[in-house]
PDB file of C-alpha atoms in Angstrom:
ATOM      1  CA  UNK A   1     -99.113 132.663  56.802  1.00 95.00           C
ATOM      2  CA  UNK A   2     -98.204 134.608  60.078  1.00 94.00           C
ATOM      3  CA  UNK A   3     -96.148 137.936  59.654  1.00 94.00           C
ATOM      4  CA  UNK A   4     -92.994 138.536  61.823  1.00 92.00           C
ATOM      5  CA  UNK A   5     -93.775 140.772  65.108  1.00 91.00           C
ATOM      6  CA  UNK A   6     -97.644 140.461  64.770  1.00 92.00           C
ATOM      7  CA  UNK A   7     -99.512 138.620  67.800  1.00 91.00           C
ATOM      8  CA  UNK A   8    -102.100 135.887  67.195  1.00 93.00           C
ATOM      9  CA  UNK A   9    -104.690 134.881  69.776  1.00 95.00           C
ATOM     10  CA  UNK A  10    -105.327 131.025  69.420  1.00 94.00           C
ATOM     11  CA  UNK A  11    -108.678 129.709  70.504  1.00 95.00           C
ATOM     12  CA  UNK A  12    -108.701 127.327  73.483  1.00 94.00           C
ATOM     13  CA  UNK A  13    -112.337 126.499  73.397  1.00 94.00           C
ATOM     14  CA  UNK A  14    -112.743 125.286  70.210  1.00 94.00           C
ATOM     15  CA  UNK A  15    -115.974 127.228  69.756  1.00 94.00           C
ATOM     16  CA  UNK A  16    -114.739 130.076  67.732  1.00 95.00           C
ATOM     17  CA  UNK A  17    -116.139 130.679  64.094  1.00 96.00           C
ATOM     18  CA  UNK A  18    -112.537 132.254  63.128  1.00 96.00           C
ATOM     19  CA  UNK A  19    -110.641 129.326  63.709  1.00 96.00           C
ATOM     20  CA  UNK A  20    -107.838 128.902  64.447  1.00 96.00           C
ATOM     21  CA  UNK A  21    -108.334 132.241  66.425  1.00 96.00           C
ATOM     22  CA  UNK A  22    -110.124 133.275  69.007  1.00 94.00           C
ATOM     23  CA  UNK A  23    -113.636 135.455  68.475  1.00 95.00           C
ATOM     24  CA  UNK A  24    -114.566 135.809  71.950  1.00 93.00           C
ATOM     25  CA  UNK A  25    -116.864 132.704  71.886  1.00 93.00           C
ATOM     26  CA  UNK A  26    -115.359 131.488  75.322  1.00 92.00           C
ATOM     27  CA  UNK A  27    -117.368 134.218  77.222  1.00 91.00           C
ATOM     28  CA  UNK A  28    -118.521 133.275  80.508  1.00 90.00           C
ATOM     29  CA  UNK A  29    -116.340 130.072  80.626  1.00 90.00           C
ATOM     30  CA  UNK A  30    -112.974 129.248  81.975  1.00 89.00           C
ATOM     31  CA  UNK A  31    -111.303 129.276  78.507  1.00 90.00           C
ATOM     32  CA  UNK A  32    -108.986 132.215  77.572  1.00 90.00           C
ATOM     33  CA  UNK A  33    -107.134 132.552  74.065  1.00 92.00           C
ATOM     34  CA  UNK A  34    -103.372 131.582  73.896  1.00 92.00           C
ATOM     35  CA  UNK A  35    -101.488 134.855  72.733  1.00 91.00           C
ATOM     36  CA  UNK A  36     -98.527 134.093  70.342  1.00 89.00           C
ATOM     37  CA  UNK A  37     -96.167 136.397  68.451  1.00 91.00           C
ATOM     38  CA  UNK A  38     -94.532 135.416  65.361  1.00 90.00           C
ATOM     39  CA  UNK A  39     -90.674 135.855  65.305  1.00 90.00           C
ATOM     40  CA  UNK A  40     -90.702 135.241  61.556  1.00 91.00           C
ATOM     41  CA  UNK A  41     -92.908 135.633  58.583  1.00 93.00           C
ATOM     42  CA  UNK A  42     -93.739 132.163  57.745  1.00 92.00           C
ATOM     43  CA  UNK A  43     -96.585 129.257  57.438  1.00 93.00           C
ATOM     44  CA  UNK A  44     -97.490 127.815  60.815  1.00 93.00           C
ATOM     45  CA  UNK A  45     -99.854 124.999  61.209  1.00 93.00           C
ATOM     46  CA  UNK A  46    -101.921 125.869  64.093  1.00 94.00           C
ATOM     47  CA  UNK A  47    -103.958 123.068  66.020  1.00 92.00           C
ATOM     48  CA  UNK A  48    -107.699 123.174  65.345  1.00 94.00           C
ATOM     49  CA  UNK A  49    -108.317 119.857  67.150  1.00 92.00           C
ATOM     50  CA  UNK A  50    -107.512 121.472  70.453  1.00 92.00           C
ATOM     51  CA  UNK A  51    -105.997 118.480  71.481  1.00 88.00           C
ATOM     52  CA  UNK A  52    -102.323 119.129  70.620  1.00 86.00           C
ATOM     53  CA  UNK A  53     -99.544 118.962  73.436  1.00 80.00           C
ATOM     54  CA  UNK A  54     -97.616 121.461  71.642  1.00 84.00           C
ATOM     55  CA  UNK A  55    -100.496 124.038  71.334  1.00 85.00           C
ATOM     56  CA  UNK A  56    -100.850 126.447  69.579  1.00 93.00           C
ATOM     57  CA  UNK A  57     -99.303 124.344  66.877  1.00 91.00           C
ATOM     58  CA  UNK A  58    -100.514 120.920  65.831  1.00 88.00           C
ATOM     59  CA  UNK A  59     -98.789 117.772  66.580  1.00 83.00           C
ATOM     60  CA  UNK A  60    -100.443 115.297  65.076  1.00 84.00           C
ATOM     61  CA  UNK A  61    -102.583 114.381  67.771  1.00 85.00           C
ATOM     62  CA  UNK A  62    -105.715 114.959  65.716  1.00 87.00           C
ATOM     63  CA  UNK A  63    -104.858 111.594  63.808  1.00 86.00           C
ATOM     64  CA  UNK A  64    -105.596 109.987  66.945  1.00 86.00           C
ATOM     65  CA  UNK A  65    -109.124 111.028  67.338  1.00 87.00           C
ATOM     66  CA  UNK A  66    -112.281 109.379  65.870  1.00 90.00           C
ATOM     67  CA  UNK A  67    -113.099 110.041  62.258  1.00 90.00           C
ATOM     68  CA  UNK A  68    -116.208 111.706  63.514  1.00 91.00           C
ATOM     69  CA  UNK A  69    -114.671 114.035  66.169  1.00 88.00           C
ATOM     70  CA  UNK A  70    -115.180 117.426  64.656  1.00 92.00           C
ATOM     71  CA  UNK A  71    -117.878 119.219  66.288  1.00 91.00           C
ATOM     72  CA  UNK A  72    -117.621 117.063  69.641  1.00 90.00           C
ATOM     73  CA  UNK A  73    -116.513 117.936  73.071  1.00 88.00           C
ATOM     74  CA  UNK A  74    -113.523 116.216  74.827  1.00 85.00           C
ATOM     75  CA  UNK A  75    -111.656 116.685  78.036  1.00 84.00           C
ATOM     76  CA  UNK A  76    -108.405 118.805  77.225  1.00 81.00           C
ATOM     77  CA  UNK A  77    -105.721 116.538  76.048  1.00 76.00           C
ATOM     78  CA  UNK A  78    -107.601 113.474  76.031  1.00 76.00           C
ATOM     79  CA  UNK A  79    -105.565 112.320  73.173  1.00 73.00           C
ATOM     80  CA  UNK A  80    -102.426 114.327  73.609  1.00 58.00           C
ATOM     81  CA  UNK A  81     -98.980 112.710  73.244  1.00 50.00           C
ATOM     82  CA  UNK A  82     -97.389 112.146  76.552  1.00 48.00           C
ATOM     83  CA  UNK A  83     -94.115 113.776  76.007  1.00 47.00           C
ATOM     84  CA  UNK A  84     -92.032 116.258  77.746  1.00 45.00           C
ATOM     85  CA  UNK A  85     -92.391 119.386  75.790  1.00 52.00           C
ATOM     86  CA  UNK A  86     -89.120 121.343  75.101  1.00 55.00           C
ATOM     87  CA  UNK A  87     -89.053 124.979  74.572  1.00 66.00           C
ATOM     88  CA  UNK A  88     -87.495 126.245  71.090  1.00 70.00           C
ATOM     89  CA  UNK A  89     -85.064 128.112  73.175  1.00 72.00           C
ATOM     90  CA  UNK A  90     -83.996 125.436  75.227  1.00 82.00           C
ATOM     91  CA  UNK A  91     -82.852 123.355  72.104  1.00 90.00           C
ATOM     92  CA  UNK A  92     -79.729 123.027  70.428  1.00 94.00           C
ATOM     93  CA  UNK A  93     -78.745 123.209  66.845  1.00 95.00           C
ATOM     94  CA  UNK A  94     -76.781 120.345  65.048  1.00 96.00           C
ATOM     95  CA  UNK A  95     -74.285 122.225  63.443  1.00 96.00           C
ATOM     96  CA  UNK A  96     -72.514 119.034  61.655  1.00 96.00           C
ATOM     97  CA  UNK A  97     -73.312 115.444  61.773  1.00 94.00           C
ATOM     98  CA  UNK A  98     -69.952 114.184  62.246  1.00 95.00           C
ATOM     99  CA  UNK A  99     -67.213 115.389  64.671  1.00 96.00           C
ATOM    100  CA  UNK A 100     -64.632 118.236  63.802  1.00 96.00           C
ATOM    101  CA  UNK A 101     -60.837 117.203  64.252  1.00 96.00           C
ATOM    102  CA  UNK A 102     -58.789 120.123  66.146  1.00 96.00           C
ATOM    103  CA  UNK A 103     -55.023 120.056  66.592  1.00 97.00           C
ATOM    104  CA  UNK A 104     -55.115 121.302  70.276  1.00 96.00           C
ATOM    105  CA  UNK A 105     -51.870 122.742  72.096  1.00 96.00           C
ATOM    106  CA  UNK A 106     -50.941 121.681  75.712  1.00 95.00           C
ATOM    107  CA  UNK A 107     -52.156 124.195  78.287  1.00 94.00           C
ATOM    108  CA  UNK A 108     -54.383 126.091  75.848  1.00 95.00           C
ATOM    109  CA  UNK A 109     -58.083 126.500  76.966  1.00 94.00           C
ATOM    110  CA  UNK A 110     -60.884 126.046  74.174  1.00 95.00           C
ATOM    111  CA  UNK A 111     -64.223 127.159  74.650  1.00 96.00           C
ATOM    112  CA  UNK A 112     -66.641 124.325  73.178  1.00 96.00           C
ATOM    113  CA  UNK A 113     -69.897 125.870  71.610  1.00 96.00           C
ATOM    114  CA  UNK A 114     -73.117 124.264  73.364  1.00 95.00           C
ATOM    115  CA  UNK A 115     -75.981 126.155  71.705  1.00 95.00           C
ATOM    116  CA  UNK A 116     -74.734 124.926  67.911  1.00 95.00           C
ATOM    117  CA  UNK A 117     -75.532 128.186  66.422  1.00 94.00           C
ATOM    118  CA  UNK A 118     -71.843 129.482  66.526  1.00 95.00           C
ATOM    119  CA  UNK A 119     -70.167 130.173  63.258  1.00 96.00           C
ATOM    120  CA  UNK A 120     -66.757 129.007  64.446  1.00 96.00           C
ATOM    121  CA  UNK A 121     -67.586 125.255  65.094  1.00 97.00           C
ATOM    122  CA  UNK A 122     -66.727 123.582  67.366  1.00 97.00           C
ATOM    123  CA  UNK A 123     -66.051 126.617  69.467  1.00 97.00           C
ATOM    124  CA  UNK A 124     -67.849 129.603  70.582  1.00 95.00           C
ATOM    125  CA  UNK A 125     -68.267 132.690  68.764  1.00 93.00           C
ATOM    126  CA  UNK A 126     -70.875 134.553  71.146  1.00 91.00           C
ATOM    127  CA  UNK A 127     -73.943 133.461  69.167  1.00 91.00           C
ATOM    128  CA  UNK A 128     -75.574 132.272  72.392  1.00 90.00           C
ATOM    129  CA  UNK A 129     -75.763 135.839  73.685  1.00 87.00           C
ATOM    130  CA  UNK A 130     -79.155 136.179  75.230  1.00 84.00           C
ATOM    131  CA  UNK A 131     -79.980 132.241  75.626  1.00 86.00           C
ATOM    132  CA  UNK A 132     -79.661 130.204  78.639  1.00 88.00           C
ATOM    133  CA  UNK A 133     -76.350 128.504  77.070  1.00 91.00           C
ATOM    134  CA  UNK A 134     -72.728 129.047  77.603  1.00 91.00           C
ATOM    135  CA  UNK A 135     -69.632 127.732  76.640  1.00 93.00           C
ATOM    136  CA  UNK A 136     -67.823 124.617  77.981  1.00 94.00           C
ATOM    137  CA  UNK A 137     -64.222 125.452  78.678  1.00 93.00           C
ATOM    138  CA  UNK A 138     -61.801 122.801  78.440  1.00 94.00           C
ATOM    139  CA  UNK A 139     -57.820 122.974  78.965  1.00 95.00           C
ATOM    140  CA  UNK A 140     -55.663 120.675  76.756  1.00 95.00           C
ATOM    141  CA  UNK A 141     -53.636 118.430  78.988  1.00 95.00           C
ATOM    142  CA  UNK A 142     -51.368 117.461  75.740  1.00 95.00           C
ATOM    143  CA  UNK A 143     -50.693 118.667  72.076  1.00 95.00           C
ATOM    144  CA  UNK A 144     -52.904 116.017  69.978  1.00 95.00           C
ATOM    145  CA  UNK A 145     -55.880 115.914  67.726  1.00 95.00           C
ATOM    146  CA  UNK A 146     -58.997 115.921  69.632  1.00 95.00           C
ATOM    147  CA  UNK A 147     -62.288 115.090  67.848  1.00 96.00           C
ATOM    148  CA  UNK A 148     -64.917 117.588  69.146  1.00 97.00           C
ATOM    149  CA  UNK A 149     -68.737 117.036  68.822  1.00 96.00           C
ATOM    150  CA  UNK A 150     -70.649 119.054  66.233  1.00 97.00           C
ATOM    151  CA  UNK A 151     -73.971 117.397  66.688  1.00 96.00           C
ATOM    152  CA  UNK A 152     -74.313 118.931  70.321  1.00 95.00           C
ATOM    153  CA  UNK A 153     -76.065 115.557  71.285  1.00 94.00           C
ATOM    154  CA  UNK A 154     -72.800 113.974  72.861  1.00 93.00           C
ATOM    155  CA  UNK A 155     -72.952 112.560  76.494  1.00 90.00           C
ATOM    156  CA  UNK A 156     -69.248 112.770  76.719  1.00 91.00           C
ATOM    157  CA  UNK A 157     -69.233 116.692  75.654  1.00 92.00           C
ATOM    158  CA  UNK A 158     -67.185 118.608  74.403  1.00 96.00           C
ATOM    159  CA  UNK A 159     -65.847 115.319  72.531  1.00 96.00           C
ATOM    160  CA  UNK A 160     -67.643 112.958  69.945  1.00 94.00           C
ATOM    161  CA  UNK A 161     -69.086 109.954  71.485  1.00 92.00           C
ATOM    162  CA  UNK A 162     -70.801 108.614  67.937  1.00 92.00           C
ATOM    163  CA  UNK A 163     -74.242 109.973  68.812  1.00 92.00           C
ATOM    164  CA  UNK A 164     -74.281 111.786  65.428  1.00 93.00           C
ATOM    165  CA  UNK A 165     -74.735 108.467  63.699  1.00 91.00           C
ATOM    166  CA  UNK A 166     -78.230 108.138  65.609  1.00 91.00           C
ATOM    167  CA  UNK A 167     -79.543 111.305  64.118  1.00 92.00           C
ATOM    168  CA  UNK A 168     -81.390 111.812  61.291  1.00 92.00           C
ATOM    169  CA  UNK A 169     -79.542 112.360  57.726  1.00 92.00           C
ATOM    170  CA  UNK A 170     -81.004 115.913  57.223  1.00 93.00           C
ATOM    171  CA  UNK A 171     -80.228 116.626  61.024  1.00 93.00           C
ATOM    172  CA  UNK A 172     -77.639 119.538  60.359  1.00 95.00           C
ATOM    173  CA  UNK A 173     -79.195 122.990  61.058  1.00 94.00           C
ATOM    174  CA  UNK A 174     -81.962 121.601  62.932  1.00 93.00           C
ATOM    175  CA  UNK A 175     -82.795 121.882  66.666  1.00 91.00           C
ATOM    176  CA  UNK A 176     -83.215 119.112  69.193  1.00 91.00           C
ATOM    177  CA  UNK A 177     -83.668 118.916  72.759  1.00 88.00           C
ATOM    178  CA  UNK A 178     -80.353 118.330  74.367  1.00 88.00           C
ATOM    179  CA  UNK A 179     -79.378 114.399  74.604  1.00 86.00           C
ATOM    180  CA  UNK A 180     -82.413 113.546  72.651  1.00 81.00           C
ATOM    181  CA  UNK A 181     -80.407 110.602  70.902  1.00 82.00           C
ATOM    182  CA  UNK A 182     -78.653 109.232  74.364  1.00 71.00           C
ATOM    183  CA  UNK A 183     -78.664 105.761  74.606  1.00 63.00           C
ATOM    184  CA  UNK A 184     -80.399 104.296  77.800  1.00 57.00           C
ATOM    185  CA  UNK A 185     -78.054 103.523  80.545  1.00 58.00           C
ATOM    186  CA  UNK A 186     -77.502  99.890  80.884  1.00 62.00           C
ATOM    187  CA  UNK A 187     -78.870  98.274  84.117  1.00 62.00           C
ATOM    188  CA  UNK A 188     -76.275  97.506  86.464  1.00 67.00           C
ATOM    189  CA  UNK A 189     -75.719  93.818  87.019  1.00 66.00           C
ATOM    190  CA  UNK A 190     -76.443  92.253  90.042  1.00 61.00           C
ATOM    191  CA  UNK A 191     -73.566  91.274  92.174  1.00 66.00           C
ATOM    192  CA  UNK A 192     -72.600  87.568  91.601  1.00 61.00           C
ATOM    193  CA  UNK A 193     -73.484  85.584  94.477  1.00 61.00           C
ATOM    194  CA  UNK A 194     -70.733  83.171  94.931  1.00 60.00           C
ATOM    195  CA  UNK A 195     -71.743  79.416  96.126  1.00 55.00           C
ATOM    196  CA  UNK A 196     -69.188  78.032  98.387  1.00 61.00           C
ATOM    197  CA  UNK A 197     -68.581  74.451  96.882  1.00 59.00           C
ATOM    198  CA  UNK A 198     -67.355  71.690  99.124  1.00 66.00           C
ATOM    199  CA  UNK A 199     -64.255  70.146  98.277  1.00 69.00           C
ATOM    200  CA  UNK A 200     -66.137  66.597  97.694  1.00 68.00           C
ATOM    201  CA  UNK A 201     -68.085  68.557  94.982  1.00 76.00           C
ATOM    202  CA  UNK A 202     -65.142  70.150  93.384  1.00 86.00           C
ATOM    203  CA  UNK A 203     -63.732  68.228  90.136  1.00 91.00           C
ATOM    204  CA  UNK A 204     -60.051  68.082  89.094  1.00 91.00           C
ATOM    205  CA  UNK A 205     -58.557  69.420  86.116  1.00 93.00           C
ATOM    206  CA  UNK A 206     -56.883  66.247  84.709  1.00 91.00           C
ATOM    207  CA  UNK A 207     -55.350  68.111  81.838  1.00 91.00           C
ATOM    208  CA  UNK A 208     -55.305  71.344  80.608  1.00 90.00           C
ATOM    209  CA  UNK A 209     -56.113  70.344  76.977  1.00 90.00           C
ATOM    210  CA  UNK A 210     -58.350  68.047  75.216  1.00 92.00           C
ATOM    211  CA  UNK A 211     -57.594  64.290  74.685  1.00 93.00           C
ATOM    212  CA  UNK A 212     -57.863  63.100  71.326  1.00 93.00           C
ATOM    213  CA  UNK A 213     -59.652  59.312  70.828  1.00 94.00           C
ATOM    214  CA  UNK A 214     -60.107  57.407  67.678  1.00 95.00           C
ATOM    215  CA  UNK A 215     -63.728  55.984  68.662  1.00 94.00           C
ATOM    216  CA  UNK A 216     -65.597  53.449  66.822  1.00 95.00           C
ATOM    217  CA  UNK A 217     -69.071  53.272  65.911  1.00 93.00           C
ATOM    218  CA  UNK A 218     -71.511  51.646  68.283  1.00 92.00           C
ATOM    219  CA  UNK A 219     -68.916  51.374  71.266  1.00 93.00           C
ATOM    220  CA  UNK A 220     -69.605  52.675  74.510  1.00 91.00           C
ATOM    221  CA  UNK A 221     -67.359  55.272  76.368  1.00 92.00           C
ATOM    222  CA  UNK A 222     -67.615  56.083  80.242  1.00 94.00           C
ATOM    223  CA  UNK A 223     -66.245  59.663  80.374  1.00 95.00           C
ATOM    224  CA  UNK A 224     -64.503  60.353  83.814  1.00 95.00           C
ATOM    225  CA  UNK A 225     -66.713  63.414  85.558  1.00 93.00           C
ATOM    226  CA  UNK A 226     -64.540  63.740  88.600  1.00 91.00           C
ATOM    227  CA  UNK A 227     -61.191  64.258  87.037  1.00 92.00           C
ATOM    228  CA  UNK A 228     -59.579  61.753  89.494  1.00 93.00           C
ATOM    229  CA  UNK A 229     -59.199  58.966  86.667  1.00 94.00           C
ATOM    230  CA  UNK A 230     -55.554  57.798  85.892  1.00 95.00           C
ATOM    231  CA  UNK A 231     -57.380  56.399  82.643  1.00 95.00           C
ATOM    232  CA  UNK A 232     -58.145  59.768  81.032  1.00 96.00           C
ATOM    233  CA  UNK A 233     -60.398  60.574  79.471  1.00 95.00           C
ATOM    234  CA  UNK A 234     -62.182  57.717  80.646  1.00 95.00           C
ATOM    235  CA  UNK A 235     -63.305  56.392  84.029  1.00 93.00           C
ATOM    236  CA  UNK A 236     -61.311  54.179  86.019  1.00 94.00           C
ATOM    237  CA  UNK A 237     -63.715  54.002  89.379  1.00 91.00           C
ATOM    238  CA  UNK A 238     -61.800  56.816  91.220  1.00 91.00           C
ATOM    239  CA  UNK A 239     -64.993  58.393  92.096  1.00 89.00           C
ATOM    240  CA  UNK A 240     -66.257  55.506  94.388  1.00 89.00           C
ATOM    241  CA  UNK A 241     -67.602  57.265  97.264  1.00 87.00           C
ATOM    242  CA  UNK A 242     -68.321  60.440  95.905  1.00 87.00           C
ATOM    243  CA  UNK A 243     -71.370  62.004  94.300  1.00 88.00           C
ATOM    244  CA  UNK A 244     -69.919  61.277  90.780  1.00 90.00           C
ATOM    245  CA  UNK A 245     -70.716  58.926  87.972  1.00 91.00           C
ATOM    246  CA  UNK A 246     -69.004  58.796  84.635  1.00 91.00           C
ATOM    247  CA  UNK A 247     -70.858  60.189  81.680  1.00 93.00           C
ATOM    248  CA  UNK A 248     -72.035  57.258  79.389  1.00 91.00           C
ATOM    249  CA  UNK A 249     -71.686  58.266  75.532  1.00 91.00           C
ATOM    250  CA  UNK A 250     -72.160  55.805  72.671  1.00 92.00           C
ATOM    251  CA  UNK A 251     -70.161  56.774  69.268  1.00 92.00           C
ATOM    252  CA  UNK A 252     -72.310  57.204  66.332  1.00 92.00           C
ATOM    253  CA  UNK A 253     -69.452  56.825  63.696  1.00 93.00           C
ATOM    254  CA  UNK A 254     -65.960  55.969  63.696  1.00 94.00           C
ATOM    255  CA  UNK A 255     -63.798  59.094  64.045  1.00 94.00           C
ATOM    256  CA  UNK A 256     -61.652  61.129  66.251  1.00 93.00           C
ATOM    257  CA  UNK A 257     -63.250  62.969  68.672  1.00 93.00           C
ATOM    258  CA  UNK A 258     -61.575  65.443  71.373  1.00 93.00           C
ATOM    259  CA  UNK A 259     -62.665  64.686  75.017  1.00 93.00           C
ATOM    260  CA  UNK A 260     -62.487  67.438  77.616  1.00 95.00           C
ATOM    261  CA  UNK A 261     -59.868  66.839  80.321  1.00 92.00           C
TER     262      UNK A 261
END
């Protein structure tokens, strides 16, 4: 249980008898303790395995270590999660897990809150003071209802793009790295390589509709593949001298079939 304003010195070498804090056991080594000052009085979970990627706090890395790991030495961050660590100051707060509709007026400029801490959502009230955040200015081209993002994760800010639907149910009031829930960009399709088709290889559209035929069970039909037959949808030999040959099909039952023309 840490106290607001107090500074704590986290042991980095793992040899301290005063875990998780330093007792000077690192003397003569390259290790030095990490100083951290508590911003609030609360319970903090300090890393004791010395492998956390979020030192001095636990990130669950100890769960990846061997059962008999206690007391053994490892290279620093041998088991750490390979993730980019985002400072708390760089995170944005999910003000609301839904868009906020606003009737905007043509020509008026609105200042959208980017930090998520404003009490005047979706707009800025100055709560970002002292941080790297600044509001996003947007001027309405027309008088209409606009749906502003309140989760602060939209890729089309200041407006909602539905990203809030991907966030946890209890996201409101919590801080996340910007665009944590952004969908991966689709890979661009390779340009289609148009193949030049010789006229002799092309087929003729005989009719822009199917042709209904009452076929008889057991009979064989020869479907025209070139499209030049005068006996559609069947072959009349018009393909002679080309690469085309009719498609042979035997009717399994007596019924009406719709042949492609």
